[in-house]
PDB file of C-alpha atoms in Angstrom:
ATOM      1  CA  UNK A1102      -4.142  34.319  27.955  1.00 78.00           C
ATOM      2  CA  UNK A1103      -0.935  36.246  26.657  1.00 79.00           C
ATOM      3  CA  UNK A1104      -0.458  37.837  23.259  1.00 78.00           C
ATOM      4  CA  UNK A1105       2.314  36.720  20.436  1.00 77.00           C
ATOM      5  CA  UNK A1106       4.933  38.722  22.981  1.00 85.00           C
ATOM      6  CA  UNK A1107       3.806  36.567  26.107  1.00 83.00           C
ATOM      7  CA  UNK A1108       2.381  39.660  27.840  1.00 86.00           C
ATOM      8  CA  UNK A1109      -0.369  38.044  30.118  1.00 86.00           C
ATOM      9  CA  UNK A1110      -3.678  39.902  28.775  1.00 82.00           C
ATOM     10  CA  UNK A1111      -6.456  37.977  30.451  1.00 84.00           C
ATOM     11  CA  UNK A1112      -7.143  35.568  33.661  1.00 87.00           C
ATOM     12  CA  UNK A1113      -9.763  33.466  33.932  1.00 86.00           C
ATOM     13  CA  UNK A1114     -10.475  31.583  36.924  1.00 87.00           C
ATOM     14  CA  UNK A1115     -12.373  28.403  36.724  1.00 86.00           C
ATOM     15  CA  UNK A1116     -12.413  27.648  40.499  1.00 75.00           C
ATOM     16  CA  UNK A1117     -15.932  29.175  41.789  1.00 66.00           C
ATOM     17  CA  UNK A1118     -15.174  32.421  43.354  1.00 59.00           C
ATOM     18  CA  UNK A1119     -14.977  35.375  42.082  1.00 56.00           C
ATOM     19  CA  UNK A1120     -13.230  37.421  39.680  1.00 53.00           C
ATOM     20  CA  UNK A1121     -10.449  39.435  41.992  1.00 54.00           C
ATOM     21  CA  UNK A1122     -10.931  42.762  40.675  1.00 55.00           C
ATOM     22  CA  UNK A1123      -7.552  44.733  40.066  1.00 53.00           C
ATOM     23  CA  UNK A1124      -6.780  48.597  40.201  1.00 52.00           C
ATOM     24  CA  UNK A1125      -7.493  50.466  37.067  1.00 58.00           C
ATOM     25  CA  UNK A1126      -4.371  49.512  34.432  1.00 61.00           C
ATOM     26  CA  UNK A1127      -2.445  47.217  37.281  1.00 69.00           C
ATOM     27  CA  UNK A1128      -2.634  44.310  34.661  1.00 78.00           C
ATOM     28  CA  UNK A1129      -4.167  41.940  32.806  1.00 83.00           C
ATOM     29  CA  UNK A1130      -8.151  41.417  32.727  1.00 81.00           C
ATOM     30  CA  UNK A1131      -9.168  38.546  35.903  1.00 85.00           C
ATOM     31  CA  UNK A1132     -11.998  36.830  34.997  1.00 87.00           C
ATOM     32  CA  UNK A1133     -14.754  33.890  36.204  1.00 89.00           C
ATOM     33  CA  UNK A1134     -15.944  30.894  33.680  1.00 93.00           C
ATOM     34  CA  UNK A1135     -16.646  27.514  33.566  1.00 93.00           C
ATOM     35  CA  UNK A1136     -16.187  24.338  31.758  1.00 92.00           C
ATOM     36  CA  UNK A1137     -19.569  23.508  29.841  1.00 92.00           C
ATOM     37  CA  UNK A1138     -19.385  20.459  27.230  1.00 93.00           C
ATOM     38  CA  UNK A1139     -16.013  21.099  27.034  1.00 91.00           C
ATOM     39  CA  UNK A1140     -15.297  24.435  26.021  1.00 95.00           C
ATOM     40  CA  UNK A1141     -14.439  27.297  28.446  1.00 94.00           C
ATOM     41  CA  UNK A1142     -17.391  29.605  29.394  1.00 96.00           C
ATOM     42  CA  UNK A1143     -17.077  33.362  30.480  1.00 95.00           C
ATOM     43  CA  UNK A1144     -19.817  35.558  31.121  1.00 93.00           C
ATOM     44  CA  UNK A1145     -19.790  39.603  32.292  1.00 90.00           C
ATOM     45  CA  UNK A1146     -22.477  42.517  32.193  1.00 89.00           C
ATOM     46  CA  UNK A1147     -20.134  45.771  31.086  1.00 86.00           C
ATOM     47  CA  UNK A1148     -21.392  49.029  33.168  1.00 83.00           C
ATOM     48  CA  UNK A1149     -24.246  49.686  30.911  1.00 84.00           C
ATOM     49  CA  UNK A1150     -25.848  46.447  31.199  1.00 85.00           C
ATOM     50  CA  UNK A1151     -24.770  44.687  28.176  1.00 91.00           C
ATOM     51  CA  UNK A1152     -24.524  41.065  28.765  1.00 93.00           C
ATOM     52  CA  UNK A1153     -21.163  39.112  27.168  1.00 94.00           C
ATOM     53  CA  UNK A1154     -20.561  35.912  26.914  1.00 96.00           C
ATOM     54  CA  UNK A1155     -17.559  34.550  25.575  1.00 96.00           C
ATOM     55  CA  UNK A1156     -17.086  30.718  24.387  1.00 97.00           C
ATOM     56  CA  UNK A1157     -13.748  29.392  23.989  1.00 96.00           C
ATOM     57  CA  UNK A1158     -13.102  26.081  21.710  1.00 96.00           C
ATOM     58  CA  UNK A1159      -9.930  24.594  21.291  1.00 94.00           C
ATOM     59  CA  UNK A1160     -10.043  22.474  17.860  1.00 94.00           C
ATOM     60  CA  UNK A1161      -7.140  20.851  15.745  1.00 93.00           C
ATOM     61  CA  UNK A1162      -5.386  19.140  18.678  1.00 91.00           C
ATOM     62  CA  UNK A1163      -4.639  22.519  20.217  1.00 89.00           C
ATOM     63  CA  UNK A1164      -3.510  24.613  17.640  1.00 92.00           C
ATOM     64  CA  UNK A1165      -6.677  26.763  16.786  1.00 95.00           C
ATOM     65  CA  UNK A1166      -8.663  28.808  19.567  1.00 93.00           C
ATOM     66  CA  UNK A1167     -12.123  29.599  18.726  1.00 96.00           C
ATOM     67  CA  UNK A1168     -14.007  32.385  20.333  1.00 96.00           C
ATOM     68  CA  UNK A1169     -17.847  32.550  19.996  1.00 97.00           C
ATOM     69  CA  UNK A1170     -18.781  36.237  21.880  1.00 96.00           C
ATOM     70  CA  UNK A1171     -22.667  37.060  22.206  1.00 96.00           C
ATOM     71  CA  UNK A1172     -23.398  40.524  22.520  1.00 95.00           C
ATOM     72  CA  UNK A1173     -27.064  41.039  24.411  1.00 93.00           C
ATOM     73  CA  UNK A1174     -28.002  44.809  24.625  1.00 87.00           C
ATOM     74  CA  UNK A1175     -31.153  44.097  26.965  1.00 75.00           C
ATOM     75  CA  UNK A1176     -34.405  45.415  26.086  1.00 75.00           C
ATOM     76  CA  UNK A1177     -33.037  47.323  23.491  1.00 75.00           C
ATOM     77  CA  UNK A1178     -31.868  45.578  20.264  1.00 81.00           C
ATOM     78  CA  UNK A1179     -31.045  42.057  19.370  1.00 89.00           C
ATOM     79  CA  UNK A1180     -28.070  39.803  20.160  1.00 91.00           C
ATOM     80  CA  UNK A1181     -24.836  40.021  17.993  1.00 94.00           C
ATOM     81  CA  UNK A1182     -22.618  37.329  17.699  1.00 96.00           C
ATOM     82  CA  UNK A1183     -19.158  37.411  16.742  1.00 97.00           C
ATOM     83  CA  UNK A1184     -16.357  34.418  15.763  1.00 97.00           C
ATOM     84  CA  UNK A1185     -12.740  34.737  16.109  1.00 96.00           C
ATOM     85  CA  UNK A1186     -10.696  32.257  15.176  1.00 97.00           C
ATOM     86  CA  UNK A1187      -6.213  32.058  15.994  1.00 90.00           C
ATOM     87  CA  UNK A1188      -3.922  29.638  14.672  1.00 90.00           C
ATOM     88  CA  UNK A1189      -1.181  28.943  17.083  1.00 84.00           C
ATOM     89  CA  UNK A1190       2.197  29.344  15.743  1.00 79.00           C
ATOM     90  CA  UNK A1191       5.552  27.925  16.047  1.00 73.00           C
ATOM     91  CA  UNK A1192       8.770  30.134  15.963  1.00 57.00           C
TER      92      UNK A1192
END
């Protein structure tokens, strides 16, 4: 993933191994997911134990990127869910 700029922000791998983990601020985020019913899934427990998981949809033949991201605390609290939806556009 890259930002309006094309700075590459985010990885995600999709072929079974595992995230490569780089050195503190040596670039963009590498992550794991998988294709489920047709939308990319990414999933990653921060260093407190917080379980993410991130959905991504791509609707409108391409040009709008949904992202479902569930927030589960654990034992303490209940899930959060957040949408974020971005509408491609052309220069």
């Amino acid at each position: 993933m890259a930002d309006s700029a094309g700075t590459l922000i985010q990885v995600i791998s999709t072929g079974g191994g595992q995230a490569i983990k780089p050195a503190k601020d040596s670039g963009p985020q590498q992550l794991t997911g998988e294709w489920v019913s047709g939308h990319l899934e990414v999933q990653r427990t921060s260093g407190n134990g917080v379980k993410i998981t991130d959905i991504y949809m791509l609707m409108n033949e391409g040009r709008t990127l949904k992202i479902l991201t569930k927030v589960e605390p654990g034992s303490s609290g209940s899930p959060s869910v957040f949408t974020h939806v971005y509408q491609r556009v052309h220069a």
